[in-house]
């Protein structure tokens, strides 16, 4: 995929992840989380299965990217404490 495709793919995956987690950080963060989540999940997939993962425009790649972005958002929220209620 080209750079523009990575941005669009990351934005979509990050947006879906922010809907799942309920996070409202903004479009730029969604793009970053989506791209980094896709790369992170791809590496985890490759390490756990031993098969190379290709980042293409297909449902499997999108699912892996969304799962990676959700996981990354959960880690970010855990570190920053964004999910906790403040009284």
Short mmCIF file of N, CA and C in Angstrom, two decimals:
data_model
loop_
_atom_site.label_atom_id
_atom_site.label_comp_id
_atom_site.label_asym_id
_atom_site.label_seq_id
_atom_site.Cartn_x
_atom_site.Cartn_y
_atom_site.Cartn_z
N UNK A 1 0.84 -1.18 0.00
CA UNK A 1 0.00 0.00 0.00
C UNK A 1 0.88 1.24 0.00
N UNK A 2 0.39 2.28 -0.63
CA UNK A 2 1.10 3.55 -0.63
C UNK A 2 0.81 4.33 0.64
N UNK A 3 1.49 5.45 0.79
CA UNK A 3 1.33 6.27 1.99
C UNK A 3 -0.10 6.78 2.14
N UNK A 4 -0.71 7.20 1.06
CA UNK A 4 -2.08 7.69 1.15
C UNK A 4 -3.03 6.58 1.56
N UNK A 5 -2.81 5.39 1.04
CA UNK A 5 -3.64 4.24 1.42
C UNK A 5 -3.47 3.90 2.90
N UNK A 6 -2.23 3.99 3.40
CA UNK A 6 -2.00 3.75 4.83
C UNK A 6 -2.76 4.76 5.68
N UNK A 7 -2.80 6.02 5.25
CA UNK A 7 -3.51 7.04 6.01
C UNK A 7 -5.01 6.76 6.03
N UNK A 8 -5.58 6.45 4.88
CA UNK A 8 -7.02 6.15 4.80
C UNK A 8 -7.34 4.89 5.60
N UNK A 9 -6.55 3.84 5.40
CA UNK A 9 -6.76 2.57 6.10
C UNK A 9 -6.63 2.77 7.61
N UNK A 10 -5.61 3.52 8.03
CA UNK A 10 -5.42 3.80 9.45
C UNK A 10 -6.53 4.64 10.03
N UNK A 11 -7.01 5.61 9.25
CA UNK A 11 -8.11 6.45 9.73
C UNK A 11 -9.37 5.62 9.95
N UNK A 12 -9.66 4.74 9.02
CA UNK A 12 -10.85 3.89 9.17
C UNK A 12 -10.71 2.93 10.36
N UNK A 13 -9.57 2.29 10.47
CA UNK A 13 -9.35 1.36 11.59
C UNK A 13 -9.36 2.10 12.92
N UNK A 14 -8.72 3.26 12.97
CA UNK A 14 -8.71 4.05 14.20
C UNK A 14 -10.08 4.58 14.58
N UNK A 15 -10.86 4.95 13.57
CA UNK A 15 -12.22 5.43 13.83
C UNK A 15 -13.09 4.32 14.41
N UNK A 16 -13.02 3.13 13.80
CA UNK A 16 -13.78 1.98 14.31
C UNK A 16 -13.33 1.66 15.73
N UNK A 17 -12.03 1.68 15.97
CA UNK A 17 -11.51 1.39 17.32
C UNK A 17 -11.99 2.42 18.33
N UNK A 18 -12.02 3.69 17.93
CA UNK A 18 -12.49 4.72 18.87
C UNK A 18 -13.98 4.56 19.16
N UNK A 19 -14.74 4.07 18.19
CA UNK A 19 -16.16 3.79 18.45
C UNK A 19 -16.33 2.62 19.41
N UNK A 20 -15.51 1.59 19.25
CA UNK A 20 -15.60 0.42 20.11
C UNK A 20 -15.20 0.77 21.54
N UNK A 21 -14.10 1.51 21.68
CA UNK A 21 -13.58 1.83 23.01
C UNK A 21 -14.33 3.01 23.63
N UNK A 22 -14.92 3.85 22.80
CA UNK A 22 -15.61 5.04 23.31
C UNK A 22 -14.65 6.18 23.56
N UNK A 23 -13.60 6.26 22.76
CA UNK A 23 -12.55 7.25 22.94
C UNK A 23 -12.79 8.42 21.99
N UNK A 24 -12.58 9.62 22.46
CA UNK A 24 -12.81 10.83 21.65
C UNK A 24 -11.54 11.67 21.60
N UNK A 25 -10.52 11.17 20.93
CA UNK A 25 -9.24 11.88 20.89
C UNK A 25 -9.07 12.71 19.63
N UNK A 26 -9.78 12.46 18.57
CA UNK A 26 -9.66 13.26 17.35
C UNK A 26 -9.17 12.46 16.16
N UNK A 27 -9.29 13.08 15.01
CA UNK A 27 -9.00 12.42 13.74
C UNK A 27 -7.52 12.06 13.60
N UNK A 28 -6.62 12.98 13.94
CA UNK A 28 -5.19 12.73 13.78
C UNK A 28 -4.74 11.56 14.66
N UNK A 29 -5.21 11.52 15.89
CA UNK A 29 -4.87 10.42 16.79
C UNK A 29 -5.47 9.12 16.28
N UNK A 30 -6.69 9.16 15.72
CA UNK A 30 -7.30 7.96 15.14
C UNK A 30 -6.44 7.40 14.02
N UNK A 31 -5.91 8.28 13.17
CA UNK A 31 -5.05 7.83 12.08
C UNK A 31 -3.79 7.17 12.63
N UNK A 32 -3.15 7.83 13.59
CA UNK A 32 -1.93 7.27 14.18
C UNK A 32 -2.18 5.95 14.88
N UNK A 33 -3.24 5.90 15.67
CA UNK A 33 -3.57 4.66 16.39
C UNK A 33 -3.93 3.56 15.41
N UNK A 34 -4.64 3.89 14.35
CA UNK A 34 -5.01 2.89 13.35
C UNK A 34 -3.80 2.32 12.64
N UNK A 35 -2.88 3.18 12.22
CA UNK A 35 -1.68 2.71 11.53
C UNK A 35 -0.78 1.92 12.47
N UNK A 36 -0.51 2.47 13.65
CA UNK A 36 0.35 1.77 14.61
C UNK A 36 -0.29 0.47 15.10
N UNK A 37 -1.61 0.50 15.29
CA UNK A 37 -2.31 -0.72 15.69
C UNK A 37 -2.26 -1.79 14.62
N UNK A 38 -2.36 -1.39 13.36
CA UNK A 38 -2.27 -2.35 12.26
C UNK A 38 -0.89 -2.98 12.20
N UNK A 39 0.14 -2.15 12.34
CA UNK A 39 1.51 -2.68 12.30
C UNK A 39 1.77 -3.59 13.50
N UNK A 40 1.36 -3.15 14.68
CA UNK A 40 1.55 -3.94 15.90
C UNK A 40 0.82 -5.28 15.81
N UNK A 41 -0.43 -5.25 15.40
CA UNK A 41 -1.21 -6.49 15.28
C UNK A 41 -0.65 -7.40 14.20
N UNK A 42 -0.15 -6.80 13.11
CA UNK A 42 0.47 -7.60 12.05
C UNK A 42 1.70 -8.34 12.54
N UNK A 43 2.53 -7.65 13.33
CA UNK A 43 3.72 -8.30 13.89
C UNK A 43 3.34 -9.40 14.89
N UNK A 44 2.32 -9.14 15.70
CA UNK A 44 1.86 -10.16 16.65
C UNK A 44 1.31 -11.36 15.91
N UNK A 45 0.54 -11.12 14.87
CA UNK A 45 0.00 -12.21 14.05
C UNK A 45 1.13 -13.04 13.45
N UNK A 46 2.10 -12.34 12.89
CA UNK A 46 3.22 -13.03 12.24
C UNK A 46 4.04 -13.83 13.25
N UNK A 47 4.27 -13.28 14.43
CA UNK A 47 5.05 -13.98 15.45
C UNK A 47 4.29 -15.19 16.01
N UNK A 48 2.97 -15.08 16.13
CA UNK A 48 2.21 -16.17 16.74
C UNK A 48 1.89 -17.30 15.75
N UNK A 49 1.77 -16.99 14.47
CA UNK A 49 1.43 -18.03 13.50
C UNK A 49 2.61 -18.49 12.67
N UNK A 50 3.65 -17.68 12.59
CA UNK A 50 4.80 -18.04 11.77
C UNK A 50 4.60 -17.76 10.29
N UNK A 51 3.44 -17.23 9.92
CA UNK A 51 3.17 -16.88 8.52
C UNK A 51 3.33 -15.39 8.33
N UNK A 52 3.82 -15.02 7.17
CA UNK A 52 3.97 -13.60 6.85
C UNK A 52 2.60 -12.96 6.66
N UNK A 53 2.44 -11.75 7.15
CA UNK A 53 1.18 -11.03 7.01
C UNK A 53 1.36 -9.92 6.00
N UNK A 54 0.47 -9.89 5.02
CA UNK A 54 0.49 -8.84 4.01
C UNK A 54 -0.57 -7.81 4.36
N UNK A 55 -0.18 -6.56 4.35
CA UNK A 55 -1.12 -5.48 4.63
C UNK A 55 -1.75 -5.04 3.33
N UNK A 56 -2.91 -5.58 3.04
CA UNK A 56 -3.64 -5.26 1.82
C UNK A 56 -5.00 -4.69 2.18
N UNK A 57 -5.70 -4.22 1.17
CA UNK A 57 -7.07 -3.75 1.34
C UNK A 57 -8.00 -4.97 1.26
N UNK A 58 -8.16 -5.66 2.36
CA UNK A 58 -9.11 -6.76 2.43
C UNK A 58 -9.68 -6.82 3.85
N UNK A 59 -10.71 -7.65 4.02
CA UNK A 59 -11.39 -7.71 5.31
C UNK A 59 -10.51 -8.27 6.42
N UNK A 60 -9.68 -9.22 6.10
CA UNK A 60 -8.79 -9.80 7.12
C UNK A 60 -7.81 -8.75 7.64
N UNK A 61 -7.20 -8.00 6.75
CA UNK A 61 -6.27 -6.95 7.17
C UNK A 61 -6.99 -5.86 7.95
N UNK A 62 -8.19 -5.53 7.52
CA UNK A 62 -8.96 -4.51 8.24
C UNK A 62 -9.33 -4.98 9.63
N UNK A 63 -9.72 -6.25 9.75
CA UNK A 63 -10.04 -6.80 11.07
C UNK A 63 -8.84 -6.81 12.00
N UNK A 64 -7.69 -7.22 11.48
CA UNK A 64 -6.47 -7.23 12.28
C UNK A 64 -6.09 -5.79 12.67
N UNK A 65 -6.23 -4.85 11.75
CA UNK A 65 -5.91 -3.46 12.03
C UNK A 65 -6.84 -2.89 13.11
N UNK A 66 -8.11 -3.21 13.03
CA UNK A 66 -9.06 -2.73 14.03
C UNK A 66 -8.78 -3.34 15.40
N UNK A 67 -8.48 -4.62 15.45
CA UNK A 67 -8.14 -5.26 16.72
C UNK A 67 -6.87 -4.66 17.31
N UNK A 68 -5.89 -4.42 16.47
CA UNK A 68 -4.66 -3.79 16.95
C UNK A 68 -4.90 -2.38 17.45
N UNK A 69 -5.74 -1.62 16.75
CA UNK A 69 -6.05 -0.25 17.17
C UNK A 69 -6.85 -0.24 18.47
N UNK A 70 -7.77 -1.18 18.63
CA UNK A 70 -8.53 -1.28 19.89
C UNK A 70 -7.56 -1.60 21.04
N UNK A 71 -6.69 -2.56 20.81
CA UNK A 71 -5.71 -2.91 21.85
C UNK A 71 -4.82 -1.74 22.19
N UNK A 72 -4.37 -1.02 21.19
CA UNK A 72 -3.51 0.14 21.43
C UNK A 72 -4.25 1.25 22.17
N UNK A 73 -5.50 1.49 21.82
CA UNK A 73 -6.30 2.49 22.55
C UNK A 73 -6.52 2.09 24.00
N UNK A 74 -6.75 0.81 24.23
CA UNK A 74 -6.93 0.34 25.61
C UNK A 74 -5.65 0.53 26.42
N UNK A 75 -4.51 0.27 25.81
CA UNK A 75 -3.23 0.47 26.49
C UNK A 75 -3.00 1.95 26.77
N UNK A 76 -3.31 2.81 25.78
CA UNK A 76 -3.16 4.25 25.97
C UNK A 76 -4.07 4.73 27.09
N UNK A 77 -5.32 4.27 27.12
CA UNK A 77 -6.25 4.67 28.17
C UNK A 77 -5.81 4.16 29.53
N UNK A 78 -5.20 2.98 29.57
CA UNK A 78 -4.70 2.43 30.83
C UNK A 78 -3.55 3.28 31.36
N UNK A 79 -2.65 3.67 30.47
CA UNK A 79 -1.49 4.46 30.88
C UNK A 79 -1.89 5.88 31.29
N UNK A 80 -2.76 6.50 30.49
CA UNK A 80 -3.14 7.89 30.76
C UNK A 80 -4.27 8.02 31.76
N UNK A 81 -4.96 6.93 32.05
CA UNK A 81 -6.08 6.99 32.99
C UNK A 81 -7.29 7.65 32.41
N UNK A 82 -7.44 7.65 31.09
CA UNK A 82 -8.55 8.35 30.44
C UNK A 82 -9.89 7.68 30.69
N UNK A 83 -9.93 6.40 30.96
CA UNK A 83 -11.18 5.71 31.16
C UNK A 83 -11.74 5.78 32.55
N UNK A 84 -10.94 6.31 33.49
CA UNK A 84 -11.37 6.37 34.88
C UNK A 84 -12.25 7.58 35.11
N UNK A 85 -13.21 7.42 36.00
CA UNK A 85 -14.04 8.56 36.35
C UNK A 85 -13.31 9.40 37.39
N UNK A 86 -13.37 10.71 37.22
CA UNK A 86 -12.68 11.61 38.13
C UNK A 86 -13.71 12.33 38.97
N UNK A 87 -13.58 12.18 40.27
CA UNK A 87 -14.52 12.85 41.19
C UNK A 87 -13.80 13.81 42.06
#
